Structure formats: C-alpha cells, structure tokens
Coordinates of C-alpha atoms in Angstrom, one line a residue:
M1 CA 105.2 89.0 112.5
G2 CA 102.0 89.2 110.5
P3 CA 99.8 86.8 108.5
L4 CA 102.1 86.8 105.5
K5 CA 105.2 85.6 107.5
G6 CA 107.4 83.5 105.3
V7 CA 105.7 84.6 102.1
R8 CA 108.5 85.5 99.6
I9 CA 107.7 88.4 97.3
L10 CA 109.9 90.2 94.7
E11 CA 109.4 93.9 94.1
F12 CA 111.0 95.4 91.0
A13 CA 111.9 98.9 92.2
G14 CA 109.7 101.8 90.9
I15 CA 107.8 104.7 92.2
G16 CA 104.4 105.5 93.7
P17 CA 102.0 102.6 94.1
G18 CA 104.5 99.8 93.6
P19 CA 106.7 100.6 96.6
F20 CA 103.6 101.4 98.7
C21 CA 102.1 98.0 97.8
G22 CA 105.4 96.3 98.7
M23 CA 105.4 98.2 102.0
L24 CA 101.9 97.0 102.8
L25 CA 102.9 93.4 102.1
A26 CA 106.0 93.7 104.2
D27 CA 104.0 95.2 107.0
L28 CA 101.9 92.1 106.9
G29 CA 105.0 90.0 107.4
A30 CA 106.1 89.1 103.9
D31 CA 109.7 88.8 103.0
V32 CA 109.8 91.5 100.3
I33 CA 113.0 91.7 98.2
R34 CA 113.3 94.9 96.3
I35 CA 115.3 94.5 93.1
D36 CA 117.2 97.7 92.5
R37 CA 119.3 98.8 89.6
K38 CA 123.0 97.8 90.0
S39 CA 124.0 101.1 88.6
G40 CA 122.4 102.8 91.6
G41 CA 120.3 104.9 89.3
G42 CA 116.5 105.2 89.1
L43 CA 114.0 107.0 91.2
S44 CA 114.0 104.5 94.0
A45 CA 117.7 105.1 94.6
A46 CA 117.1 108.8 95.5
T47 CA 115.6 107.8 98.9
A48 CA 116.7 104.2 99.3
G49 CA 118.6 103.7 102.6
S50 CA 117.1 106.8 104.2
K51 CA 115.2 106.3 107.4
A52 CA 112.7 108.8 105.9
D53 CA 111.9 106.4 103.0
I54 CA 108.9 104.9 104.8
T55 CA 107.7 102.9 101.8
G56 CA 110.9 101.0 101.8
R57 CA 110.5 99.8 105.4
G58 CA 110.6 96.1 106.1
K59 CA 112.2 95.2 102.8
R60 CA 115.6 93.9 101.7
S61 CA 117.5 95.1 98.6
I62 CA 119.6 93.4 96.0
A63 CA 121.2 95.4 93.1
V64 CA 121.0 93.7 89.7
D65 CA 122.1 94.7 86.2
L66 CA 118.8 93.9 84.5
K67 CA 120.2 94.8 81.0
T68 CA 122.4 91.8 81.0
A69 CA 121.7 88.1 80.5
E70 CA 123.4 87.4 83.8
G71 CA 121.2 89.9 85.6
V72 CA 118.1 88.3 84.2
E73 CA 119.5 84.9 85.3
A74 CA 119.9 86.2 88.8
C75 CA 116.3 87.3 88.9
L76 CA 115.1 84.0 87.5
H77 CA 116.9 82.2 90.4
L78 CA 114.7 84.2 92.8
I79 CA 111.5 84.0 90.7
A80 CA 111.8 80.2 90.9
R81 CA 111.6 80.5 94.7
A82 CA 109.1 83.4 95.1
V83 CA 105.4 83.1 95.5
A84 CA 104.6 86.5 94.1
L85 CA 106.2 89.3 92.0
I86 CA 105.1 92.9 91.7
E87 CA 106.3 95.4 89.0
G88 CA 105.2 98.8 87.9
F89 CA 106.8 99.3 84.5
R90 CA 104.9 100.3 81.3
P91 CA 103.4 97.3 79.4
G92 CA 106.1 95.3 77.5
V93 CA 109.1 96.5 79.6
M94 CA 109.4 93.3 81.6
E95 CA 108.9 91.2 78.4
R96 CA 111.8 93.1 76.7
L97 CA 114.0 92.5 79.7
G98 CA 113.3 88.7 79.5
L99 CA 111.3 88.7 82.7
G100 CA 107.7 88.8 81.4
P101 CA 105.0 86.6 82.9
D102 CA 105.3 83.9 80.3
T103 CA 109.0 83.4 81.2
A104 CA 108.5 83.8 84.9
L105 CA 105.6 81.2 85.0
E106 CA 107.8 78.8 83.0
H107 CA 110.3 79.0 85.9
N108 CA 107.6 78.9 88.6
A109 CA 104.1 77.7 87.7
K110 CA 102.6 78.9 90.9
L111 CA 103.9 82.4 90.7
V112 CA 101.5 85.3 91.2
Y113 CA 102.7 88.0 88.8
G114 CA 101.4 91.4 89.9
R115 CA 101.4 94.3 87.4
M116 CA 100.8 97.9 88.4
T117 CA 100.1 100.5 85.7
G118 CA 97.9 103.6 85.3
W119 CA 96.0 102.6 82.2
G120 CA 96.3 98.8 82.4
Q121 CA 98.1 96.3 80.2
T122 CA 95.6 96.7 77.3
G123 CA 93.6 99.5 75.7
P124 CA 94.3 102.5 73.5
L125 CA 96.1 104.4 76.3
A126 CA 98.1 101.5 77.7
N127 CA 101.5 102.7 76.5
A128 CA 100.9 106.5 77.2
A129 CA 102.7 108.2 80.1
G130 CA 100.5 109.5 82.9
H131 CA 100.2 110.2 86.6
D132 CA 97.5 109.8 89.2
I133 CA 95.7 113.0 88.2
N134 CA 95.4 111.8 84.6
Y135 CA 94.1 108.3 85.6
I136 CA 91.4 109.6 88.0
A137 CA 90.4 112.3 85.5
L138 CA 89.4 109.5 83.1
T139 CA 87.2 107.8 85.7
G140 CA 85.0 110.7 86.7
A141 CA 86.5 110.8 90.2
L142 CA 88.4 114.0 89.6
H143 CA 85.4 115.8 88.1
A144 CA 83.4 115.0 91.2
I145 CA 85.8 116.6 93.7
G146 CA 85.9 120.3 94.3
G147 CA 83.9 123.2 95.5
P148 CA 80.8 124.7 93.8
G149 CA 81.6 126.9 90.9
G150 CA 85.3 126.0 91.1
K151 CA 87.6 123.7 89.2
P152 CA 88.2 120.0 90.0
T153 CA 90.6 119.6 93.0
P154 CA 93.2 116.8 93.0
P155 CA 92.7 114.7 96.2
L156 CA 96.5 114.3 96.7
N157 CA 97.3 111.1 94.9
L158 CA 95.2 109.0 97.3
V159 CA 92.5 107.9 94.8
G160 CA 94.6 106.7 91.9
D161 CA 98.1 105.8 93.0
F162 CA 97.4 104.4 96.4
G163 CA 93.6 103.7 96.7
G164 CA 92.9 102.6 93.2
G165 CA 96.4 101.3 92.6
A166 CA 98.4 99.9 95.4
L167 CA 95.5 98.6 97.5
Y168 CA 93.9 96.9 94.5
L169 CA 97.2 95.3 93.6
A170 CA 97.7 94.1 97.2
L171 CA 94.2 92.7 97.2
G172 CA 94.7 91.0 93.8
V173 CA 98.0 89.5 94.9
A174 CA 96.5 88.2 98.1
A175 CA 93.5 86.7 96.3
A176 CA 95.6 85.1 93.6
L177 CA 97.9 83.6 96.3
F178 CA 94.8 82.1 98.0
E179 CA 93.6 80.6 94.7
A180 CA 97.1 79.3 93.8
A181 CA 97.3 77.4 97.1
R182 CA 94.2 75.4 96.0
S183 CA 94.9 75.1 92.2
G184 CA 98.7 75.0 92.2
K185 CA 98.6 77.5 89.3
G186 CA 99.9 81.0 89.2
Q187 CA 98.5 83.9 87.2
V188 CA 98.9 87.5 86.2
V189 CA 97.2 90.3 88.2
D190 CA 96.6 93.3 85.9
A191 CA 96.0 96.2 88.4
A192 CA 95.2 99.4 86.6
M193 CA 94.7 102.7 88.5
T194 CA 91.8 103.6 86.1
D195 CA 90.1 100.3 87.0
G196 CA 90.7 100.7 90.7
A197 CA 89.6 104.3 90.9
S198 CA 86.5 103.5 88.9
S199 CA 85.8 100.7 91.4
L200 CA 86.1 103.2 94.2
M201 CA 83.4 105.3 92.5
T202 CA 80.9 102.4 92.7
V203 CA 78.6 104.0 95.3
F204 CA 78.5 107.3 93.4
H205 CA 77.4 105.4 90.2
M206 CA 74.7 103.9 92.3
F207 CA 73.6 107.3 93.6
Q208 CA 73.5 108.6 90.1
A209 CA 71.4 105.6 88.9
L210 CA 69.0 106.4 91.7
G211 CA 68.7 110.0 90.6
Q212 CA 70.5 111.1 93.8
W213 CA 73.7 112.5 92.4
S214 CA 74.4 115.4 90.1
D215 CA 77.5 116.0 88.0
K216 CA 77.5 119.5 89.5
R217 CA 80.4 119.8 92.0
G218 CA 79.6 120.8 95.5
A219 CA 75.9 120.2 95.2
N220 CA 75.6 116.7 96.5
L221 CA 75.2 114.8 99.8
L222 CA 78.9 113.8 100.2
D223 CA 80.8 116.4 98.2
G224 CA 80.4 119.3 100.5
G225 CA 77.1 120.4 99.1
A226 CA 75.1 119.6 102.2
H227 CA 75.4 121.9 105.2
F228 CA 75.6 118.9 107.5
Y229 CA 78.5 117.3 105.6
D230 CA 81.2 119.8 105.2
T231 CA 84.1 121.6 106.8
Y232 CA 83.8 125.0 108.6
E233 CA 86.4 127.6 109.6
T234 CA 86.6 128.4 113.3
A235 CA 87.4 131.7 115.2
D236 CA 91.1 130.9 115.2
G237 CA 91.4 130.2 111.5
K238 CA 91.3 126.4 111.9
Y239 CA 88.7 124.0 110.6
V240 CA 86.3 121.4 111.9
A241 CA 84.4 118.7 109.9
V242 CA 80.8 117.6 110.4
G243 CA 79.0 114.6 108.8
A244 CA 75.7 114.4 110.6
I245 CA 73.7 112.6 107.9
E246 CA 71.4 110.4 109.9
P247 CA 68.4 112.2 111.5
Q248 CA 69.3 111.3 115.1
F249 CA 72.9 112.6 114.6
Y250 CA 71.7 115.7 112.8
A251 CA 69.3 116.4 115.7
L252 CA 72.1 116.1 118.2
L253 CA 74.3 118.5 116.1
R254 CA 71.5 121.0 116.2
D255 CA 71.0 120.6 119.9
K256 CA 74.8 121.0 120.6
L257 CA 75.0 124.1 118.4
G258 CA 71.7 125.6 119.4
L259 CA 70.2 125.5 115.9
A260 CA 66.6 126.2 116.7
D261 CA 65.8 127.9 113.4
S262 CA 63.0 126.0 111.7
A263 CA 64.8 126.3 108.4
Y264 CA 67.1 123.5 109.6
D265 CA 64.1 121.1 109.8
A266 CA 64.3 120.5 106.0
Q267 CA 67.6 118.6 106.3
M268 CA 67.5 116.8 103.0
N269 CA 66.1 119.6 100.8
P270 CA 69.1 120.6 98.6
Q271 CA 67.4 123.9 97.7
G272 CA 68.0 125.1 101.3
W273 CA 71.6 123.9 101.6
P274 CA 73.4 127.0 100.4
D275 CA 71.6 129.3 102.9
L276 CA 72.0 126.8 105.8
K277 CA 75.7 126.5 105.1
Q278 CA 76.1 130.2 105.4
K279 CA 74.2 130.2 108.7
L280 CA 76.2 127.2 110.0
A281 CA 79.5 128.9 109.0
A282 CA 78.6 131.9 111.1
V283 CA 77.9 129.7 114.1
F284 CA 81.2 127.8 113.8
A285 CA 83.1 131.1 113.4
T286 CA 82.1 132.2 116.9
K287 CA 84.4 129.7 118.7
T288 CA 87.9 128.3 118.3
R289 CA 88.5 124.8 117.1
D290 CA 89.4 123.5 120.5
A291 CA 86.3 125.1 122.0
W292 CA 84.1 123.2 119.5
C293 CA 86.1 120.0 120.3
E294 CA 85.1 120.4 124.0
I295 CA 81.4 120.6 123.0
L296 CA 81.2 118.1 120.2
E297 CA 84.1 115.7 120.1
G298 CA 83.2 112.2 121.3
T299 CA 79.5 112.7 120.8
D300 CA 77.2 111.2 118.1
A301 CA 77.1 114.6 116.3
C302 CA 79.6 113.1 113.8
F303 CA 82.3 115.7 114.4
A304 CA 86.1 115.9 114.2
P305 CA 88.7 118.6 114.2
V306 CA 90.6 119.0 110.9
L307 CA 94.1 118.3 111.9
T308 CA 97.5 118.7 110.2
M309 CA 99.6 115.6 109.9
A310 CA 101.7 116.7 112.9
E311 CA 98.6 117.4 115.0
A312 CA 97.2 114.0 114.0
A313 CA 100.1 112.3 115.6
G314 CA 99.4 114.0 118.9
H315 CA 95.6 113.4 119.1
P316 CA 94.6 111.3 122.1
H317 CA 92.7 108.8 119.9
N318 CA 95.6 108.2 117.5
R319 CA 98.0 108.0 120.4
A320 CA 95.9 105.4 122.2
R321 CA 95.7 103.2 119.1
E322 CA 99.3 104.0 118.1
T323 CA 98.0 104.8 114.6
L324 CA 101.1 106.9 114.0
I325 CA 104.4 106.0 115.6
E326 CA 107.9 107.2 115.6
R327 CA 110.6 104.8 114.3
D328 CA 114.2 105.8 114.0
G329 CA 113.3 109.4 114.5
V330 CA 110.7 109.4 111.7
R331 CA 107.0 109.8 112.3
Q332 CA 105.0 107.3 110.2
P333 CA 101.7 105.4 110.0
N334 CA 101.6 102.1 111.8
A335 CA 100.9 98.8 110.0
A336 CA 97.2 98.3 109.1
P337 CA 94.9 96.5 109.4
R338 CA 95.3 94.7 112.7
F339 CA 95.1 91.0 113.5
S340 CA 94.2 89.3 116.7
R341 CA 96.5 86.4 116.4
T342 CA 99.2 87.2 113.8
A343 CA 100.1 90.7 114.9
C344 CA 102.1 92.8 112.4
E345 CA 105.3 94.5 113.3
I346 CA 107.0 97.2 111.2
G347 CA 110.4 96.0 109.9
L348 CA 113.7 97.7 109.6
P349 CA 114.1 101.1 107.7
S350 CA 114.5 101.2 103.9
P351 CA 117.7 99.4 102.9
A352 CA 120.4 101.0 100.8
V353 CA 120.6 99.8 97.2
G354 CA 122.1 96.3 97.2
A355 CA 122.5 96.2 100.9
D356 CA 121.3 92.5 101.1
N357 CA 123.1 91.0 98.1
D358 CA 125.1 88.7 100.3
T359 CA 122.1 87.4 102.3
V360 CA 119.1 87.2 100.1
F361 CA 120.3 84.6 97.6
E362 CA 121.6 82.5 100.5
D363 CA 118.4 82.8 102.5
W364 CA 116.4 81.9 99.4
S365 CA 118.5 78.8 99.0
V366 CA 120.2 79.7 95.7
D367 CA 123.2 77.5 95.0
P368 CA 126.3 79.2 96.4
G369 CA 128.2 78.4 93.2
A370 CA 125.6 80.2 91.2
I371 CA 125.8 83.2 93.5
A372 CA 129.6 83.3 93.1
S373 CA 129.3 83.1 89.3
L374 CA 126.8 85.9 89.2
K375 CA 129.1 88.1 91.3
D376 CA 132.1 87.2 89.1
R377 CA 130.2 88.2 86.0
G378 CA 129.0 91.5 87.5
A379 CA 125.3 90.6 87.5
I380 CA 124.9 91.5 91.1

C-alpha cells in the first residue's frame, strides 16, 4: 500500500494545493485524516463525499468545531499521535485557533508541521489574498509564457498551486520526516508558491545568465519561439507537438517530413525561426493529426499528438501504463510515481464530512473516555 504505509498525517481542510498534497501523500500509503468544519461549511464541503472529488481520495474525515476549546482539544489529541500536519490557511490563522506550530510541537516534539501559502509565512505580502496567477506573476514565470506579441497566458494553475505549491510541500514534509527519524525533532515546513514557482524557473535563470534567454515571449528555445519546438495545426483542425532539439532528432524530423530546403540547415539561428515556422505550419496543415501520428509517433523525431483529457485516457501508451484509470465511474490519474517493492494503490473515494468520526480517534488510540467527552461537549 505504498512507501508511506502507517504514516499518520493530519490535513486541515482547504482548497487547491493543500488537498492535492494530501492526496499525493495518501496515494503513497499515508493515513491522511482530513479535519473538516463541524458546521459542514467551507469550500471543501462543496465536493466532499462526491466520487468526483478526486483530491479527497484515500483520506478519512472527521468534523471538528475549531472555534471552541473542545474542538482544539480534539485536534491536539490527534496531533500528539501524528507524524505530520499540513495546513493552508493565511499566516497566523492556526495560531489564533490555538493550533500553531509552537503549541503543536509542545504536544509532539517530532511533528512535521507543513504550511502551504502563496506568499509564504513572512514578507510584505504574506497576509495579502491571492491565487496561483498572482504568485507566478511575481516570479517571472507568467511573463515568460505566451505567444509572440501577445499577453502572458496562465498555464492553468499547474505552476503555482500544484507544481510550486503542493509538490514542494510534499517534498518538504517527506524530507523533514526523514530528518526527524534521525534527530527525534520536528520542525516547520514553510512552503510558499512564490518560492516553489521560482525554483521551477531555475533552468531559465541559468539560460538567461548564459545569454541564451530573452524576456521577449515566444522568441526562445523552449517557449514556442523555435520552429522545432512548438505545436502545429493539422488538416482536421487538431494539433501536434514537436520538440526535436538535438541535431539527430531534428535530422530525423526533417527526413520524415521531407524538409529538404537548405534554410532548415540553420537550426539554431533564431533569426530564421519565424520564417521556418510558417513553412513548417504549411507542411503540417497538409495531413490530419492521425496521419501524422502514423508517420511520426514512436520515432525519435520527438513528436506527440496534442490530446484532450478524454483522448489521453484512450491513448495506447497511457492505457498500457494505466496512467489514467476509472474508479467508481470517475476517470482520474493513477498514483505517481511508481515503486518496485512498495506499490501504491488508490484508496476509497473522498469521504463525506465527518464520515470517520467514530473510527479515527479509536484507530489512533485516543482514550475512549476522551472521545465520549468530546462528543458530549459537541466538539466532534
């Protein structure tokens, strides 16, 4: 059931990168307990319990009144038994609830306390509202994405929320757990989307330092500026993607497409890219996407069809690897990455709010008398 089997993690319900991080940890086998609002309110409650709430899969839920001393007491019972906690509130919210890192570490000195925010726990913008688009705007990532002469294009919320946020929080929690196993001491993981998105831009800072990257959108090697690294429309109105950077792959692409024009010889001359892109676009427009797949797919020409999410589920490669699966009638990505010995397995669908109140405290060995008292006082 995954390399994190038996690892107990608390997730304070939120939106975006927090639930996604919790899903990743649950996919890896962790026992992730989502602490929902007892009132049933909050954004997580809108989808909780639905089989379509993919980010809730593999978790259990308890419903707690966090605005009462009794609710805080209930959480502290679990914090004392957890190895990690993740939360995505604005800085200071958990402290005001009485569940900040200082209090939590007093109850559990080995606890890894994961904090997910857009701007980070410190800095002039720390307490300002924002979303993915704002965080990646501040890092230079958003400015770099978009076509030539156009405006910046939001890359969904992959770069901030999920890439720069959830994945860095998951890495930070895993690294801190590894360290805590040696030192016996927990710590706080401050995962900011601005930090993570900036980290994802490392290679482009390197290119710029080498004089190989311009701030002009759509004029660079990897942003669609090069004719051999872009998408092209086909005869049926669909698209294909090519990325033949290396000389041998570029030569194969030329051979497969019949690009004998000597102008293609100057592959790495940016001055010729706009003209060559027009010529290449005309070539791809002569056949359908499927026809180009028959010619190029599976070769070293660095080619792939541009698929919709539904099409991706049916592609032979994705089917062979079970990259996308159907569970309870819902198509969803499989657990990743894969392990040779401790294979992961996707857990049950997202629980309804408070669905596991009667089992979580018992499974985590909280005193039955304490559980009964918390119920009597309306904390859970």
